mmCIF file of C-alpha atoms in Angstrom:
data_model
loop_
_atom_site.group_PDB
_atom_site.id
_atom_site.type_symbol
_atom_site.label_atom_id
_atom_site.label_comp_id
_atom_site.label_asym_id
_atom_site.label_seq_id
_atom_site.Cartn_x
_atom_site.Cartn_y
_atom_site.Cartn_z
ATOM 1 C CA MET A 28 -38.815 1.551 -35.019
ATOM 2 C CA THR A 29 -37.042 0.049 -31.983
ATOM 3 C CA ALA A 30 -36.877 2.334 -28.991
ATOM 4 C CA ARG A 31 -33.338 3.177 -27.879
ATOM 5 C CA LYS A 32 -32.533 1.806 -24.428
ATOM 6 C CA GLU A 33 -31.490 4.541 -22.045
ATOM 7 C CA VAL A 34 -28.176 3.990 -20.238
ATOM 8 C CA PRO A 35 -28.367 5.338 -16.681
ATOM 9 C CA ASN A 36 -26.085 8.271 -15.952
ATOM 10 C CA VAL A 37 -23.995 7.271 -12.943
ATOM 11 C CA ALA A 38 -23.359 10.921 -12.075
ATOM 12 C CA GLN A 39 -27.116 11.507 -11.807
ATOM 13 C CA SER A 40 -27.813 8.388 -9.739
ATOM 14 C CA THR A 41 -29.754 9.067 -6.556
ATOM 15 C CA GLU A 42 -27.940 6.254 -4.750
ATOM 16 C CA ALA A 43 -24.943 7.529 -2.827
ATOM 17 C CA ASP A 44 -21.547 6.051 -3.646
ATOM 18 C CA TRP A 45 -19.774 3.880 -1.074
ATOM 19 C CA VAL A 46 -17.551 6.714 0.137
ATOM 20 C CA SER A 47 -20.578 8.883 0.946
ATOM 21 C CA ARG A 48 -22.388 5.996 2.618
ATOM 22 C CA PHE A 49 -19.411 5.212 4.833
ATOM 23 C CA ALA A 50 -18.968 8.901 5.652
ATOM 24 C CA ASP A 51 -22.634 9.071 6.733
ATOM 25 C CA GLU A 52 -22.215 6.062 9.011
ATOM 26 C CA VAL A 53 -18.890 7.172 10.483
ATOM 27 C CA ILE A 54 -20.158 10.691 11.253
ATOM 28 C CA ALA A 55 -23.306 9.285 12.877
ATOM 29 C CA GLU A 56 -21.239 6.833 14.962
ATOM 30 C CA ALA A 57 -18.842 9.572 16.075
ATOM 31 C CA GLU A 58 -21.667 11.921 17.022
ATOM 32 C CA ARG A 59 -23.333 9.190 19.092
ATOM 33 C CA HIS A 60 -20.276 8.132 21.061
ATOM 34 C CA ALA A 61 -17.639 10.883 20.830
ATOM 35 C CA PRO A 62 -19.350 14.194 20.068
ATOM 36 C CA GLY A 63 -17.000 17.154 19.686
ATOM 37 C CA LYS A 64 -13.890 15.003 19.249
ATOM 38 C CA PRO A 65 -11.912 14.595 16.012
ATOM 39 C CA ILE A 66 -13.133 11.630 13.996
ATOM 40 C CA VAL A 67 -10.360 9.046 13.729
ATOM 41 C CA CYS A 68 -9.981 6.918 10.600
ATOM 42 C CA ALA A 69 -7.146 4.405 10.734
ATOM 43 C CA SER A 70 -4.871 2.253 8.601
ATOM 44 C CA GLY A 71 -2.106 -0.144 9.558
ATOM 45 C CA LEU A 72 0.926 -1.128 7.500
ATOM 46 C CA SER A 73 3.774 -3.498 8.260
ATOM 47 C CA PRO A 74 7.159 -2.510 6.788
ATOM 48 C CA SER A 75 8.317 -6.133 6.888
ATOM 49 C CA GLY A 76 9.210 -5.971 3.184
ATOM 50 C CA PRO A 77 8.198 -4.075 0.030
ATOM 51 C CA ILE A 78 4.770 -2.516 0.552
ATOM 52 C CA HIS A 79 3.001 -3.613 -2.625
ATOM 53 C CA LEU A 80 0.079 -2.229 -4.605
ATOM 54 C CA GLY A 81 -2.409 -4.492 -2.836
ATOM 55 C CA ASN A 82 -1.612 -2.728 0.450
ATOM 56 C CA LEU A 83 -2.708 0.588 -1.043
ATOM 57 C CA ARG A 84 -6.378 -0.154 -0.441
ATOM 58 C CA GLU A 85 -5.633 -0.325 3.285
ATOM 59 C CA VAL A 86 -4.706 3.358 2.993
ATOM 60 C CA MET A 87 -6.988 4.645 0.245
ATOM 61 C CA THR A 88 -10.255 3.431 1.786
ATOM 62 C CA PRO A 89 -9.911 5.490 5.003
ATOM 63 C CA HIS A 90 -8.247 8.319 3.053
ATOM 64 C CA LEU A 91 -11.259 8.757 0.779
ATOM 65 C CA VAL A 92 -13.731 8.481 3.651
ATOM 66 C CA ALA A 93 -11.737 10.936 5.800
ATOM 67 C CA ASP A 94 -11.502 13.313 2.831
ATOM 68 C CA GLU A 95 -15.290 13.252 2.424
ATOM 69 C CA ILE A 96 -15.827 13.804 6.162
ATOM 70 C CA ARG A 97 -13.410 16.750 6.047
ATOM 71 C CA ARG A 98 -15.193 18.172 3.000
ATOM 72 C CA ARG A 99 -18.390 18.248 5.053
ATOM 73 C CA GLY A 100 -16.701 20.434 7.661
ATOM 74 C CA HIS A 101 -15.896 17.881 10.358
ATOM 75 C CA ASP A 102 -12.611 17.611 12.232
ATOM 76 C CA VAL A 103 -11.070 14.326 11.085
ATOM 77 C CA VAL A 104 -7.663 12.654 11.220
ATOM 78 C CA HIS A 105 -6.357 9.707 9.220
ATOM 79 C CA ILE A 106 -3.726 7.789 11.190
ATOM 80 C CA ILE A 107 -1.400 5.174 9.751
ATOM 81 C CA SER A 108 0.067 2.851 12.352
ATOM 82 C CA TRP A 109 3.431 1.563 11.206
ATOM 83 C CA ASP A 110 3.707 -1.903 12.713
ATOM 84 C CA ASP A 111 7.474 -1.543 12.892
ATOM 85 C CA TYR A 112 7.702 -3.156 16.336
ATOM 86 C CA ASP A 113 6.454 -6.473 14.955
ATOM 87 C CA ARG A 114 8.896 -9.360 14.811
ATOM 88 C CA TYR A 115 11.036 -10.026 11.756
ATOM 89 C CA ARG A 116 9.506 -13.266 10.494
ATOM 90 C CA LYS A 117 11.551 -14.484 7.539
ATOM 91 C CA VAL A 118 14.313 -13.542 5.117
ATOM 92 C CA PRO A 119 12.788 -12.531 1.766
ATOM 93 C CA ALA A 120 14.170 -13.673 -1.573
ATOM 94 C CA GLY A 121 17.211 -11.734 -2.725
ATOM 95 C CA ILE A 122 18.521 -11.037 0.786
ATOM 96 C CA ASP A 123 21.603 -12.752 2.184
ATOM 97 C CA PRO A 124 20.477 -15.856 4.152
ATOM 98 C CA SER A 125 22.648 -14.653 7.051
ATOM 99 C CA TRP A 126 19.814 -12.226 7.872
ATOM 100 C CA SER A 127 18.054 -15.240 9.420
ATOM 101 C CA GLU A 128 19.998 -14.462 12.604
ATOM 102 C CA HIS A 129 17.659 -11.488 13.045
ATOM 103 C CA ILE A 130 14.412 -13.499 12.972
ATOM 104 C CA GLY A 131 12.430 -12.649 16.089
ATOM 105 C CA LYS A 132 13.817 -9.126 16.488
ATOM 106 C CA PRO A 133 11.683 -5.975 16.095
ATOM 107 C CA LEU A 134 11.738 -4.730 12.496
ATOM 108 C CA THR A 135 13.429 -1.537 13.706
ATOM 109 C CA SER A 136 16.286 -3.596 15.201
ATOM 110 C CA VAL A 137 17.047 -5.448 11.963
ATOM 111 C CA PRO A 138 19.752 -3.941 9.705
ATOM 112 C CA ALA A 139 18.530 -2.481 6.414
ATOM 113 C CA PRO A 140 19.350 -4.412 3.219
ATOM 114 C CA PRO A 141 22.928 -3.910 1.972
ATOM 115 C CA GLY A 142 23.516 -0.509 0.396
ATOM 116 C CA SER A 143 20.460 1.129 1.962
ATOM 117 C CA PRO A 144 20.819 4.697 3.287
ATOM 118 C CA TYR A 145 18.278 3.961 6.046
ATOM 119 C CA PRO A 146 19.141 2.984 9.641
ATOM 120 C CA ASN A 147 17.067 -0.214 9.804
ATOM 121 C CA TRP A 148 14.821 -2.642 7.945
ATOM 122 C CA ALA A 149 11.558 -0.891 8.806
ATOM 123 C CA GLU A 150 12.693 2.593 7.751
ATOM 124 C CA HIS A 151 14.047 1.189 4.472
ATOM 125 C CA PHE A 152 10.623 -0.151 3.473
ATOM 126 C CA LYS A 153 8.582 2.699 4.953
ATOM 127 C CA ALA A 154 10.411 5.354 2.920
ATOM 128 C CA PRO A 155 9.085 4.538 -0.598
ATOM 129 C CA MET A 156 5.529 4.206 0.715
ATOM 130 C CA ILE A 157 5.709 7.569 2.484
ATOM 131 C CA LYS A 158 7.006 9.152 -0.723
ATOM 132 C CA ALA A 159 4.252 7.529 -2.794
ATOM 133 C CA LEU A 160 1.519 8.706 -0.410
ATOM 134 C CA GLU A 161 2.912 12.235 -0.540
ATOM 135 C CA GLU A 162 2.762 12.165 -4.350
ATOM 136 C CA LEU A 163 -0.823 10.844 -4.172
ATOM 137 C CA GLY A 164 -1.834 13.677 -1.846
ATOM 138 C CA VAL A 165 -2.796 11.384 1.031
ATOM 139 C CA GLU A 166 -2.855 13.326 4.299
ATOM 140 C CA PHE A 167 -2.087 11.188 7.350
ATOM 141 C CA ARG A 168 -0.468 11.156 10.760
ATOM 142 C CA GLY A 169 2.069 8.352 11.020
ATOM 143 C CA ILE A 170 2.460 6.476 14.298
ATOM 144 C CA SER A 171 5.515 4.287 14.856
ATOM 145 C CA GLN A 172 4.616 1.396 17.133
ATOM 146 C CA THR A 173 8.299 1.112 18.084
ATOM 147 C CA GLU A 174 8.155 4.676 19.415
ATOM 148 C CA GLN A 175 4.840 4.057 21.169
ATOM 149 C CA TYR A 176 6.010 0.938 22.984
ATOM 150 C CA THR A 177 9.578 1.978 23.801
ATOM 151 C CA SER A 178 8.508 5.427 25.058
ATOM 152 C CA GLY A 179 6.099 3.890 27.559
ATOM 153 C CA ALA A 180 3.037 5.423 25.880
ATOM 154 C CA TYR A 181 1.124 2.155 26.327
ATOM 155 C CA ARG A 182 2.425 1.355 29.800
ATOM 156 C CA GLU A 183 -0.920 1.692 31.599
ATOM 157 C CA GLN A 184 -2.670 -0.294 28.868
ATOM 158 C CA ILE A 185 -0.096 -3.094 29.202
ATOM 159 C CA LEU A 186 -0.425 -3.227 32.994
ATOM 160 C CA HIS A 187 -4.215 -3.237 32.636
ATOM 161 C CA ALA A 188 -4.087 -6.097 30.119
ATOM 162 C CA MET A 189 -1.884 -8.110 32.487
ATOM 163 C CA ARG A 190 -4.299 -7.521 35.369
ATOM 164 C CA GLU A 191 -7.168 -8.604 33.121
ATOM 165 C CA ARG A 192 -5.286 -11.557 31.596
ATOM 166 C CA GLY A 193 -7.791 -14.056 32.989
ATOM 167 C CA ARG A 194 -10.671 -12.306 31.248
ATOM 168 C CA ILE A 195 -8.694 -11.977 28.001
ATOM 169 C CA ASP A 196 -7.817 -15.678 28.124
ATOM 170 C CA GLU A 197 -11.480 -16.505 28.637
ATOM 171 C CA ILE A 198 -12.485 -14.451 25.584
ATOM 172 C CA LEU A 199 -9.780 -16.039 23.417
ATOM 173 C CA ASP A 200 -10.776 -19.493 24.652
ATOM 174 C CA ARG A 201 -14.229 -19.049 23.137
ATOM 175 C CA TYR A 202 -12.593 -19.192 19.714
ATOM 176 C CA ARG A 203 -9.500 -21.350 20.147
ATOM 177 C CA THR A 204 -9.451 -24.387 17.882
ATOM 178 C CA LYS A 205 -6.200 -25.825 19.227
ATOM 179 C CA GLU A 206 -5.503 -27.059 22.712
ATOM 180 C CA LYS A 207 -3.239 -25.001 24.974
ATOM 181 C CA PRO A 208 0.188 -26.472 25.825
ATOM 182 C CA GLY A 209 -0.225 -29.203 28.412
ATOM 183 C CA ALA A 210 -3.931 -29.721 27.699
ATOM 184 C CA ALA A 211 -5.274 -33.236 27.292
ATOM 185 C CA ALA A 212 -5.304 -34.587 23.773
ATOM 186 C CA GLY A 213 -8.607 -34.723 21.925
ATOM 187 C CA PRO A 214 -10.868 -32.613 19.710
ATOM 188 C CA ALA A 215 -10.304 -28.890 20.076
ATOM 189 C CA LYS A 216 -12.836 -27.014 22.165
ATOM 190 C CA GLY A 217 -15.906 -26.104 20.151
ATOM 191 C CA GLN A 218 -14.558 -27.694 16.992
ATOM 192 C CA GLN A 219 -17.140 -30.472 16.777
ATOM 193 C CA GLN A 220 -19.991 -27.997 17.222
ATOM 194 C CA LYS A 221 -18.592 -25.595 14.617
ATOM 195 C CA GLN A 222 -17.735 -28.225 12.015
ATOM 196 C CA LYS A 223 -20.675 -29.066 9.799
ATOM 197 C CA GLN A 224 -20.996 -31.792 7.229
ATOM 198 C CA GLY A 225 -19.053 -30.953 4.088
ATOM 199 C CA GLN A 226 -16.998 -28.197 5.727
ATOM 200 C CA LYS A 227 -13.268 -28.185 6.357
ATOM 201 C CA PRO A 228 -12.215 -28.426 9.994
ATOM 202 C CA VAL A 229 -12.466 -24.977 11.551
ATOM 203 C CA ASP A 230 -8.772 -24.637 12.353
ATOM 204 C CA GLU A 231 -7.744 -25.596 8.793
ATOM 205 C CA ALA A 232 -10.175 -23.133 7.204
ATOM 206 C CA GLU A 233 -9.117 -20.320 9.518
ATOM 207 C CA LEU A 234 -5.419 -20.941 8.947
ATOM 208 C CA GLU A 235 -5.960 -20.866 5.191
ATOM 209 C CA ALA A 236 -7.830 -17.557 5.493
ATOM 210 C CA ALA A 237 -5.030 -16.142 7.616
ATOM 211 C CA GLU A 238 -2.179 -17.151 5.302
ATOM 212 C CA GLY A 239 -0.020 -14.189 4.425
ATOM 213 C CA SER A 240 -1.241 -11.983 7.237
ATOM 214 C CA GLY A 241 1.000 -13.337 9.957
ATOM 215 C CA ALA A 242 -2.113 -14.285 11.919
ATOM 216 C CA ALA A 243 -1.681 -18.007 11.292
ATOM 217 C CA SER A 244 1.523 -18.188 13.308
ATOM 218 C CA GLU A 245 0.744 -15.401 15.770
ATOM 219 C CA ASP A 246 1.201 -16.343 19.422
ATOM 220 C CA ASP A 247 -1.914 -15.277 21.327
ATOM 221 C CA GLY A 248 -0.112 -15.460 24.661
ATOM 222 C CA SER A 249 -1.056 -19.041 25.543
ATOM 223 C CA ALA A 250 2.173 -20.688 24.366
ATOM 224 C CA GLY A 251 3.806 -20.754 27.791
ATOM 225 C CA GLY A 252 3.225 -23.374 30.470
ATOM 226 C CA ALA A 253 2.973 -21.008 33.458
ATOM 227 C CA GLY A 254 -0.416 -19.554 32.547
ATOM 228 C CA TYR A 255 -1.751 -17.001 30.089
ATOM 229 C CA PHE A 256 0.176 -13.742 29.578
ATOM 230 C CA PRO A 257 -0.746 -11.224 26.830
ATOM 231 C CA TYR A 258 2.676 -9.523 26.952
ATOM 232 C CA LYS A 259 5.722 -10.739 25.011
ATOM 233 C CA PRO A 260 9.145 -9.356 26.060
ATOM 234 C CA TYR A 261 12.018 -8.897 23.651
ATOM 235 C CA CYS A 262 15.106 -10.491 25.212
ATOM 236 C CA SER A 263 17.556 -7.934 26.616
ATOM 237 C CA VAL A 264 20.497 -10.078 25.444
ATOM 238 C CA CYS A 265 19.613 -11.350 21.934
ATOM 239 C CA ASP A 266 16.804 -8.810 21.238
ATOM 240 C CA ARG A 267 14.485 -11.556 19.970
ATOM 241 C CA ASP A 268 10.953 -12.414 21.080
ATOM 242 C CA LEU A 269 11.745 -16.107 21.531
ATOM 243 C CA THR A 270 10.828 -15.624 25.172
ATOM 244 C CA THR A 271 8.426 -17.227 27.614
ATOM 245 C CA VAL A 272 6.956 -15.442 30.624
ATOM 246 C CA THR A 273 7.333 -17.780 33.589
ATOM 247 C CA ALA A 274 5.982 -15.625 36.431
ATOM 248 C CA TYR A 275 4.232 -12.326 37.057
ATOM 249 C CA ASP A 276 3.158 -10.498 40.210
ATOM 250 C CA ASP A 277 0.318 -8.007 39.815
ATOM 251 C CA GLU A 278 1.192 -5.971 42.893
ATOM 252 C CA SER A 279 4.900 -5.425 42.303
ATOM 253 C CA THR A 280 4.673 -5.905 38.478
ATOM 254 C CA GLU A 281 7.704 -8.204 38.686
ATOM 255 C CA LEU A 282 7.842 -10.249 35.492
ATOM 256 C CA THR A 283 10.237 -13.141 34.911
ATOM 257 C CA TYR A 284 10.975 -14.533 31.469
ATOM 258 C CA THR A 285 13.332 -17.009 29.870
ATOM 259 C CA CYS A 286 14.693 -16.937 26.316
ATOM 260 C CA VAL A 287 15.831 -19.722 24.003
ATOM 261 C CA CYS A 288 19.261 -18.062 24.001
ATOM 262 C CA GLY A 289 19.583 -19.160 27.638
ATOM 263 C CA HIS A 290 18.991 -15.775 29.249
ATOM 264 C CA GLU A 291 16.623 -15.471 32.216
ATOM 265 C CA GLU A 292 15.626 -12.135 33.689
ATOM 266 C CA THR A 293 13.223 -10.508 36.124
ATOM 267 C CA VAL A 294 12.060 -6.987 35.302
ATOM 268 C CA LEU A 295 9.522 -4.510 36.662
ATOM 269 C CA LEU A 296 6.843 -4.285 34.001
ATOM 270 C CA ARG A 297 5.899 -0.800 35.169
ATOM 271 C CA GLU A 298 9.352 0.267 33.910
ATOM 272 C CA HIS A 299 9.943 -2.243 31.117
ATOM 273 C CA ASP A 300 9.639 -0.954 27.543
ATOM 274 C CA ARG A 301 11.175 -3.781 25.467
ATOM 275 C CA GLY A 302 8.157 -5.875 24.611
ATOM 276 C CA LYS A 303 4.624 -5.641 23.253
ATOM 277 C CA LEU A 304 1.141 -7.000 23.654
ATOM 278 C CA VAL A 305 0.305 -10.004 21.489
ATOM 279 C CA TRP A 306 -1.517 -9.017 18.297
ATOM 280 C CA LYS A 307 -5.054 -10.048 19.270
ATOM 281 C CA VAL A 308 -4.776 -7.795 22.342
ATOM 282 C CA ASP A 309 -2.601 -5.081 20.796
ATOM 283 C CA TRP A 310 -5.096 -4.192 18.042
ATOM 284 C CA PRO A 311 -8.175 -3.648 20.269
ATOM 285 C CA MET A 312 -5.996 -1.805 22.795
ATOM 286 C CA ARG A 313 -5.056 0.652 20.040
ATOM 287 C CA TRP A 314 -8.699 1.077 18.968
ATOM 288 C CA ALA A 315 -9.512 2.270 22.472
ATOM 289 C CA TYR A 316 -6.309 4.303 22.912
ATOM 290 C CA GLU A 317 -6.702 6.182 19.598
ATOM 291 C CA GLY A 318 -10.511 6.325 19.633
ATOM 292 C CA VAL A 319 -10.707 4.770 16.151
ATOM 293 C CA VAL A 320 -14.129 5.043 14.514
ATOM 294 C CA PHE A 321 -13.354 3.617 11.057
ATOM 295 C CA GLU A 322 -10.712 1.114 9.926
ATOM 296 C CA PRO A 323 -10.770 -1.335 7.009
ATOM 297 C CA SER A 324 -9.317 -4.843 7.149
ATOM 298 C CA GLY A 325 -8.950 -7.860 4.908
ATOM 299 C CA VAL A 326 -10.975 -11.072 4.918
ATOM 300 C CA ASP A 327 -8.209 -12.761 6.928
ATOM 301 C CA HIS A 328 -9.206 -10.578 9.883
ATOM 302 C CA SER A 329 -12.922 -11.358 9.536
ATOM 303 C CA SER A 330 -12.908 -15.161 9.662
ATOM 304 C CA PRO A 331 -14.255 -16.941 12.772
ATOM 305 C CA GLY A 332 -11.941 -16.380 15.707
ATOM 306 C CA SER A 333 -9.917 -13.791 13.796
ATOM 307 C CA SER A 334 -8.280 -10.667 15.185
ATOM 308 C CA TYR A 335 -11.225 -8.409 14.289
ATOM 309 C CA VAL A 336 -13.913 -10.720 15.663
ATOM 310 C CA VAL A 337 -12.082 -11.442 18.920
ATOM 311 C CA GLY A 338 -10.839 -7.857 19.156
ATOM 312 C CA GLY A 339 -14.402 -6.574 19.188
ATOM 313 C CA GLN A 340 -15.067 -8.446 22.411
ATOM 314 C CA ILE A 341 -11.717 -7.578 23.986
ATOM 315 C CA VAL A 342 -12.053 -3.851 23.287
ATOM 316 C CA ARG A 343 -15.518 -3.792 24.914
ATOM 317 C CA GLU A 344 -14.969 -6.171 27.821
ATOM 318 C CA VAL A 345 -11.387 -5.265 28.721
ATOM 319 C CA PHE A 346 -10.531 -1.777 27.432
ATOM 320 C CA ASP A 347 -14.002 -0.203 27.702
ATOM 321 C CA GLY A 348 -13.828 0.950 24.090
ATOM 322 C CA ARG A 349 -15.674 0.415 20.841
ATOM 323 C CA GLN A 350 -14.919 -1.671 17.792
ATOM 324 C CA PRO A 351 -14.483 0.458 14.636
#
């Protein structure tokens, strides 16, 4: 008689599930570096269009981990950063092509689609996601990046990043695979060393990995010819980020920029709240500002030279924080 093969009972398995394992690690990390403080788990969503099912993992992973940490009696908060101060990149299918005039504006400055009851593009696409999360029972604290930047909440972080722009540029330069504007033509720095036989060129592989995330076309602050600046103003005339910083004085914080619309302006950065840090500096700044201990991200942010890899060095070397 053939013996019946026993099927293992998952519920009785001695190996902890991934939620429990992450909770263990996050609690241990928080107790080592921020004892007594609420444990911060984070998500980020861009309301640049319909927030689809694939984006749900960005929320559910930290939700489940935070829920487990809370169940164990720890003080924990799950924050969702709404990247509603990002630029409007393109007009999606089904929207009047005239909306292209808004490309380059913050998402909260773009009109909502026709017939919407919401005041702007970002709020229109945030609303169904907020409703869905409420129905799913996901507890979170929403943070509007428009509100953070325009209220001056990040003012000291911005001024610090500008003072440390040389160090930031040096960190980014370790990973750049394209020459800066005005640089001599030739192989990109480090590309020959990184490219092995049978591999795609590094910049091509990284751009493919970044497709769809916005990272492929993201200005890291080196696009101007007057030096490196990690801050990108929105033009006070056309409200777009098609601007170039041409001068900055650390002592007075006087910043001069030009825009493709023809406008040129000098502002005091210590008072200026219509602009934001470039993404590869913005993300690590927020890790330090919020004290984030756990945050998931896609493979596009884990490729060589990506936002997560570079951000880990920037948060440590510039903002004196820790990478989640």
